[in-house]
JSON list of C-alpha atoms in Angstrom, two decimals:
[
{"chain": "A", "resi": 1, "resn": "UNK", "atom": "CA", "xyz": [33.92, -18.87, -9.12]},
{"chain": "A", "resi": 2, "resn": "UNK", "atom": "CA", "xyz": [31.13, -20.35, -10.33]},
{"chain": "A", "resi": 3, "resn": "UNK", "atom": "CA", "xyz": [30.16, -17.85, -12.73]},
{"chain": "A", "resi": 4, "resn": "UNK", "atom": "CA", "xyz": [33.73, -16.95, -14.24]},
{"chain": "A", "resi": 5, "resn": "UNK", "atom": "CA", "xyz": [35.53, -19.94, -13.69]},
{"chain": "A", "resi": 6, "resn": "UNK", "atom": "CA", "xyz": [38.45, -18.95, -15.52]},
{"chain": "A", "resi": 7, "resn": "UNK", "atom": "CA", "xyz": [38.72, -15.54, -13.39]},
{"chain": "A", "resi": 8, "resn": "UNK", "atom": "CA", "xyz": [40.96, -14.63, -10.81]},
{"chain": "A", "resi": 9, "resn": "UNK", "atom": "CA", "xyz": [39.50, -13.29, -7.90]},
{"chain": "A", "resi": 10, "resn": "UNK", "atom": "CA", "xyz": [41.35, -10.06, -8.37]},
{"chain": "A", "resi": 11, "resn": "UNK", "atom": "CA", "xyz": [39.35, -9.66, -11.53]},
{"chain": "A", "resi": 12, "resn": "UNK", "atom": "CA", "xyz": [35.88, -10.97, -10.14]},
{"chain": "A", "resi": 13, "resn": "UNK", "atom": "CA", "xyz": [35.62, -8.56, -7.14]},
{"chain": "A", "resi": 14, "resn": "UNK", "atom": "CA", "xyz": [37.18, -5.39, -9.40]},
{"chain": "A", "resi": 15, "resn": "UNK", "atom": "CA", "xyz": [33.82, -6.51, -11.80]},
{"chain": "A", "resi": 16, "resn": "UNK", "atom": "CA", "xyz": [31.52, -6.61, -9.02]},
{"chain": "A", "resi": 17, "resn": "UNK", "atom": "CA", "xyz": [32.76, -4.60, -5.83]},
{"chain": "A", "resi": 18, "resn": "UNK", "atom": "CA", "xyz": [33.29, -0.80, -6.17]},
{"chain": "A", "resi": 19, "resn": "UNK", "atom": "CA", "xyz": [33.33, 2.07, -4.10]},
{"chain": "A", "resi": 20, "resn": "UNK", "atom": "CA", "xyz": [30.90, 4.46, -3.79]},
{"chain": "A", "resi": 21, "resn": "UNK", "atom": "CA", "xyz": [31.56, 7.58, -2.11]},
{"chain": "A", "resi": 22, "resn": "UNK", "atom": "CA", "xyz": [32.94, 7.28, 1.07]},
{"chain": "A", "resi": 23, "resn": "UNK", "atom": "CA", "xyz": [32.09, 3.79, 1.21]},
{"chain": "A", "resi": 24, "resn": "UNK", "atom": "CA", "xyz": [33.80, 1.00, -0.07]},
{"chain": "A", "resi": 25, "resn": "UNK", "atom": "CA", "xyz": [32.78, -2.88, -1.24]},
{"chain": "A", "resi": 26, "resn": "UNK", "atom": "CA", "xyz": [29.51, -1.51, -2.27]},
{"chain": "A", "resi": 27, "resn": "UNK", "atom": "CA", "xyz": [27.93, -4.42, -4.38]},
{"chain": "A", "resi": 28, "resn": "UNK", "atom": "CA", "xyz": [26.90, -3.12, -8.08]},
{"chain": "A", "resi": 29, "resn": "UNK", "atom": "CA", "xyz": [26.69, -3.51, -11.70]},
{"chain": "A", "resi": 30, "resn": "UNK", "atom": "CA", "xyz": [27.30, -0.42, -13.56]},
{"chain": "A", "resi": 31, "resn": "UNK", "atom": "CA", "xyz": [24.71, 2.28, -12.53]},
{"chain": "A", "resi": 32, "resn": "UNK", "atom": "CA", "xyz": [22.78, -0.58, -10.62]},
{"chain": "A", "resi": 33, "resn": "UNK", "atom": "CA", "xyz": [23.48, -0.93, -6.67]},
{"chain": "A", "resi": 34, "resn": "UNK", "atom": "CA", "xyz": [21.95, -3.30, -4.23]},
{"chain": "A", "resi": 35, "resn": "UNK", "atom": "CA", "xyz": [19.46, -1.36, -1.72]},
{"chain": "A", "resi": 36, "resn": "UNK", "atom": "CA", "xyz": [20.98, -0.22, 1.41]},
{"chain": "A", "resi": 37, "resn": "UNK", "atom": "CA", "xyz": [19.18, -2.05, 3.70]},
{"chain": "A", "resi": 38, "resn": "UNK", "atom": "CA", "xyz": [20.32, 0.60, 6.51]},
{"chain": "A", "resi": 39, "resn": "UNK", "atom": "CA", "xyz": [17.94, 2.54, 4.92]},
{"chain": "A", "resi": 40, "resn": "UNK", "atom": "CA", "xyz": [14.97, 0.66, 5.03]},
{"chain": "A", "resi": 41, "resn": "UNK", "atom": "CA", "xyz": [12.79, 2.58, 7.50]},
{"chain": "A", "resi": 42, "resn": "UNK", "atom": "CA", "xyz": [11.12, 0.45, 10.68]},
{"chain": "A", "resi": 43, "resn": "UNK", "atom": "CA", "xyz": [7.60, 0.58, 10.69]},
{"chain": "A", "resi": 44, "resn": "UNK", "atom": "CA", "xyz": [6.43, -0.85, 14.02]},
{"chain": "A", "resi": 45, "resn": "UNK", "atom": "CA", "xyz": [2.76, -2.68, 13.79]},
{"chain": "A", "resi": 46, "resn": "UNK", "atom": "CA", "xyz": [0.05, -1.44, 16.54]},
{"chain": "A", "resi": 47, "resn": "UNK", "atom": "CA", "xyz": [-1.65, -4.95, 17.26]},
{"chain": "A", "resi": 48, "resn": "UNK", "atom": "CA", "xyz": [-5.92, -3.92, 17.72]},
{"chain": "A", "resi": 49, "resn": "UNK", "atom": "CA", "xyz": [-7.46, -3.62, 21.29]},
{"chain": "A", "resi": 50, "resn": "UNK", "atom": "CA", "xyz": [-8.31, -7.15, 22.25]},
{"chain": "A", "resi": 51, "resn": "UNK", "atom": "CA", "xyz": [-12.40, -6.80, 22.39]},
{"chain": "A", "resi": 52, "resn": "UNK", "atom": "CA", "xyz": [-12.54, -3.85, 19.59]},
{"chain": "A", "resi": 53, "resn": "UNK", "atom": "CA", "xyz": [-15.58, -4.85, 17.20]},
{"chain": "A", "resi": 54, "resn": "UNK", "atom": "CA", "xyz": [-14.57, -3.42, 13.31]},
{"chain": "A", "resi": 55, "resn": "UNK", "atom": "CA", "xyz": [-18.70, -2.58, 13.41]},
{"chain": "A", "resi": 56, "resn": "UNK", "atom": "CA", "xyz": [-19.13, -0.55, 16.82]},
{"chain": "A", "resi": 57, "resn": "UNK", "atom": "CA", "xyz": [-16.17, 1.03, 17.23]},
{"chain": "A", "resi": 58, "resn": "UNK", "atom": "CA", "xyz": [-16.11, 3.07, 14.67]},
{"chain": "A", "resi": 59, "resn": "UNK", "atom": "CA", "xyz": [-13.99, 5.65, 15.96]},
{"chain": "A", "resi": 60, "resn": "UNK", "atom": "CA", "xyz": [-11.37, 4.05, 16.98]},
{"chain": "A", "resi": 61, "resn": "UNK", "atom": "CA", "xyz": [-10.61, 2.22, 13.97]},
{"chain": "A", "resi": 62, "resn": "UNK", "atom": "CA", "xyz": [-11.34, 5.80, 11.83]},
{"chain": "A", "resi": 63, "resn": "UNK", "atom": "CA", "xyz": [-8.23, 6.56, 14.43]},
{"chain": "A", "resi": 64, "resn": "UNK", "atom": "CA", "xyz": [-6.12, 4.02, 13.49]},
{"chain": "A", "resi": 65, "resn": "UNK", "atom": "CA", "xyz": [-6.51, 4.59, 10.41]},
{"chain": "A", "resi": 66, "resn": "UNK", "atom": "CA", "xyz": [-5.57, 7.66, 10.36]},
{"chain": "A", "resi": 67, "resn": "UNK", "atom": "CA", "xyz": [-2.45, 6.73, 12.19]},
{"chain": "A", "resi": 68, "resn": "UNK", "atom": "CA", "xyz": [-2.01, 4.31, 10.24]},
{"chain": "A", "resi": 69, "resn": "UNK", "atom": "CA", "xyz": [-1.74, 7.15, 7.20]},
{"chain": "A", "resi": 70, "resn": "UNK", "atom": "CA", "xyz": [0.31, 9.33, 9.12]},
{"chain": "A", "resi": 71, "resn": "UNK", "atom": "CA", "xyz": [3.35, 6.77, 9.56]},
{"chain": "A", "resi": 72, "resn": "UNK", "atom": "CA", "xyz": [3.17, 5.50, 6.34]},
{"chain": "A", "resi": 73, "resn": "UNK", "atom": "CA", "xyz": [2.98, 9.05, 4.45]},
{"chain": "A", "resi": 74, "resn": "UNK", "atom": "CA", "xyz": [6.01, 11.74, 3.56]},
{"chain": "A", "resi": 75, "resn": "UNK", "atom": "CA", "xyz": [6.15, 14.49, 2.79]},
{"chain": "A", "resi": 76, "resn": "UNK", "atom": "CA", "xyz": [3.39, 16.91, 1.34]},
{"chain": "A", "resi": 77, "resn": "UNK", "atom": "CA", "xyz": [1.27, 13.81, 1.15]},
{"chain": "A", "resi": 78, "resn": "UNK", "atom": "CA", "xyz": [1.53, 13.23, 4.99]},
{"chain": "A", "resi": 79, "resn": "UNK", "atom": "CA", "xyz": [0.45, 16.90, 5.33]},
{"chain": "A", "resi": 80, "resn": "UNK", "atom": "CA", "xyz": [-2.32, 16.85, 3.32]},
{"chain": "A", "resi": 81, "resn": "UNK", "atom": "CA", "xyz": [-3.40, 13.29, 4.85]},
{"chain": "A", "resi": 82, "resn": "UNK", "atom": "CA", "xyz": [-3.18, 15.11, 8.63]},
{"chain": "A", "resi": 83, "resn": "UNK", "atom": "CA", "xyz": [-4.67, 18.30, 7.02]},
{"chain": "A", "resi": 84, "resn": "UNK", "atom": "CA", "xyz": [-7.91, 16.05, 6.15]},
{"chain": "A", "resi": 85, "resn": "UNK", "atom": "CA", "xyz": [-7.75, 13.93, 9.24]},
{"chain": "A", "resi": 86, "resn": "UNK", "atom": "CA", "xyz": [-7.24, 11.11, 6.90]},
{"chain": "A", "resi": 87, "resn": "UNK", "atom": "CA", "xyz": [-11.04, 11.92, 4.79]},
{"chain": "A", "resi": 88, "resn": "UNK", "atom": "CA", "xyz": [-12.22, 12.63, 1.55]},
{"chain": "A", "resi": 89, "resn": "UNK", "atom": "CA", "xyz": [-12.77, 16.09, 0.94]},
{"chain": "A", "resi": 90, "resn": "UNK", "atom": "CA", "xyz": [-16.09, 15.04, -1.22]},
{"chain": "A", "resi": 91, "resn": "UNK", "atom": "CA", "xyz": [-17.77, 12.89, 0.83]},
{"chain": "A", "resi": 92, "resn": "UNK", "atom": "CA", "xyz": [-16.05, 13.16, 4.35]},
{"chain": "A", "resi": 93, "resn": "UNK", "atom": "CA", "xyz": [-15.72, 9.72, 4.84]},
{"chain": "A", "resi": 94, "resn": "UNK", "atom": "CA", "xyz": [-12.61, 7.88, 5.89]},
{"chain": "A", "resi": 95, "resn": "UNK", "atom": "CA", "xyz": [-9.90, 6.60, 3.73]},
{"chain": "A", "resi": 96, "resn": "UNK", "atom": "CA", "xyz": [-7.97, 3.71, 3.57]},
{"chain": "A", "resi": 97, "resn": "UNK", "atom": "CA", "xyz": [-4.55, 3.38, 2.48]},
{"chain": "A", "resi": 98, "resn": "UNK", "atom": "CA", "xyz": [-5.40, 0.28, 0.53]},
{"chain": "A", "resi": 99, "resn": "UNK", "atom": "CA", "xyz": [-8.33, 2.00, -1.39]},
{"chain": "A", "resi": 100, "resn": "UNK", "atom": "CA", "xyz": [-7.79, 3.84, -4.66]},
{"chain": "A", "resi": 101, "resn": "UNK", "atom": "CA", "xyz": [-7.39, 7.72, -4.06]},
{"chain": "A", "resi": 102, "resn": "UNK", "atom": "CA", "xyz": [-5.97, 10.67, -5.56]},
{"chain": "A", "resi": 103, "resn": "UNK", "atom": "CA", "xyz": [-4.83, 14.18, -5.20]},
{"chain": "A", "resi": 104, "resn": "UNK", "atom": "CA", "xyz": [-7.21, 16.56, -5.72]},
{"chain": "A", "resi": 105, "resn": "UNK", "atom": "CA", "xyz": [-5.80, 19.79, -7.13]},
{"chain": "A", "resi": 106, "resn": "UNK", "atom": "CA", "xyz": [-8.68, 22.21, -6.05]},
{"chain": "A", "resi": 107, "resn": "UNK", "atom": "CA", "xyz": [-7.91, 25.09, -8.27]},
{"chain": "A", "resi": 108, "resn": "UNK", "atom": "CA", "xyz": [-6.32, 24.27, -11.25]},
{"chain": "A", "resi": 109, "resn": "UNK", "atom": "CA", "xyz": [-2.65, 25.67, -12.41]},
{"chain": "A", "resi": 110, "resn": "UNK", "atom": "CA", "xyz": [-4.75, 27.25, -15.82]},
{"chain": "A", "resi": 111, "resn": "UNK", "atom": "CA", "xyz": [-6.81, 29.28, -13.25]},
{"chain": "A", "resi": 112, "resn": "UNK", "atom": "CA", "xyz": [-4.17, 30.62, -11.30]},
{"chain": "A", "resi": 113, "resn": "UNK", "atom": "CA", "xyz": [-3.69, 27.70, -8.46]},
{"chain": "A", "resi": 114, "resn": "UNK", "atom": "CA", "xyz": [-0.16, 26.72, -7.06]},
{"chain": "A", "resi": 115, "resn": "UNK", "atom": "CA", "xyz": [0.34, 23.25, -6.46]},
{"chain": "A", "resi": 116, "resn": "UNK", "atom": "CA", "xyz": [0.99, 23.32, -2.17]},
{"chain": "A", "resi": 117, "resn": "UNK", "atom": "CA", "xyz": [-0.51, 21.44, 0.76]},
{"chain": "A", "resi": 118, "resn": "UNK", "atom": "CA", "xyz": [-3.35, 24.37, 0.64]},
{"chain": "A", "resi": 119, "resn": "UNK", "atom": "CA", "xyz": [-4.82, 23.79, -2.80]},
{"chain": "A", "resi": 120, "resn": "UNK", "atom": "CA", "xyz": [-4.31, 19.68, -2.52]},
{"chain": "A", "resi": 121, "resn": "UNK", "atom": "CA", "xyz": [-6.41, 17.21, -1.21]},
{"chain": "A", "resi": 122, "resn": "UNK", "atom": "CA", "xyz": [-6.82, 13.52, -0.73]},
{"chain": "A", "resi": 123, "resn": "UNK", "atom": "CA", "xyz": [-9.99, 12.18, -2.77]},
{"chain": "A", "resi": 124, "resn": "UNK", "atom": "CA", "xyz": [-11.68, 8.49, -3.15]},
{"chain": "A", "resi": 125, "resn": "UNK", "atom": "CA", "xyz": [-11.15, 7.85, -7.33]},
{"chain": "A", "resi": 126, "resn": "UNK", "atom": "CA", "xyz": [-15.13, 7.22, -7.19]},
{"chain": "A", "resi": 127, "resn": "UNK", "atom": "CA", "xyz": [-15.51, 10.84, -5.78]},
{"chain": "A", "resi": 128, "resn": "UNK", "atom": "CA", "xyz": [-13.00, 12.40, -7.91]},
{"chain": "A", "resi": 129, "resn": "UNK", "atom": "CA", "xyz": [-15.46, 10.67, -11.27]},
{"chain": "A", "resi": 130, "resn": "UNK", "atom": "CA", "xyz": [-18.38, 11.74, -9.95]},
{"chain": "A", "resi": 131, "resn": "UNK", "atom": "CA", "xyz": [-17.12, 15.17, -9.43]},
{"chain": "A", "resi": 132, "resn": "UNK", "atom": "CA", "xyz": [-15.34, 15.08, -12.83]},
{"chain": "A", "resi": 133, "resn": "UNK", "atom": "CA", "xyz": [-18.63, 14.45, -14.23]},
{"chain": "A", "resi": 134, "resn": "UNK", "atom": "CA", "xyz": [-21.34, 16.64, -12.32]},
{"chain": "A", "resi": 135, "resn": "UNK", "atom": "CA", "xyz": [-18.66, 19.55, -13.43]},
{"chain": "A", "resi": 136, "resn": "UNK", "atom": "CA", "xyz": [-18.86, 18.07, -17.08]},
{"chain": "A", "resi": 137, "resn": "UNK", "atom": "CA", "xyz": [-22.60, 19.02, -17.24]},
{"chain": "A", "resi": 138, "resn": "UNK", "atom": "CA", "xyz": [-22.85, 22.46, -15.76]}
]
């Protein structure tokens, strides 16, 4: 009421409360819709072993961060990620989700590639310039 005081509350919840689909009392403004929050996937947290040092264990934390990729991926990006174990194809070191990265197309569309899990890969943006470059002076 505090909006449109001098509304009914016939006319304020025809305004604001539609149904969508099968669903009714969906909260939305025109095209715009609250997010479901039913959708919202649950991403559980894996706590770190209790006397794992970040600069001697490097494999497991190259593992968890690979698991790391693999929950929070879709798709043909997930594929690609697991494809890689979750490294640059330049340099073969790990990635982080965090980092700046991109998708590699190895052969281009112009030269005949198709754009599947097979010609993509993951790439630090560093890599991917200095590659872009050493290819710039052959």
């Amino acid at each position: 009421k505090r909006r449109h005081p001098k509304k009914g509350q016939w006319w304020v919840s025809t305004k604001y409360w539609h149904r969508r689909g099968n669903r009714s009392w969906v909260f939305a403004s025109g095209d715009k819709e609250l997010i479901r929050v039913d959708h919202t996937a649950i991403v559980r947290h894996t706590k770190v072993r209790e006397n794992a040092n970040p600069y001697l264990d490097i494999d497991y934390f190259a593992q968890r961060t690979f698991n790391h990729g693999m929950k929070r991926l879709t798709g043909r990006f997930k594929l690609v990620w697991k494809k890689q174990d979750g490294r640059c194809h330049h340099c073969g070191l790990p990635m982080e989700l965090g980092e700046d990265r991109e998708i590699f197309v190895k052969v281009p569309k112009s030269k005949g590639g198709v754009e599947e899990v097979d010609n993509l890969a993951y790439v630090h943006s560093y890599c991917q310039r200095l590659f872009i470059e050493s290819r710039s002076k052959e």
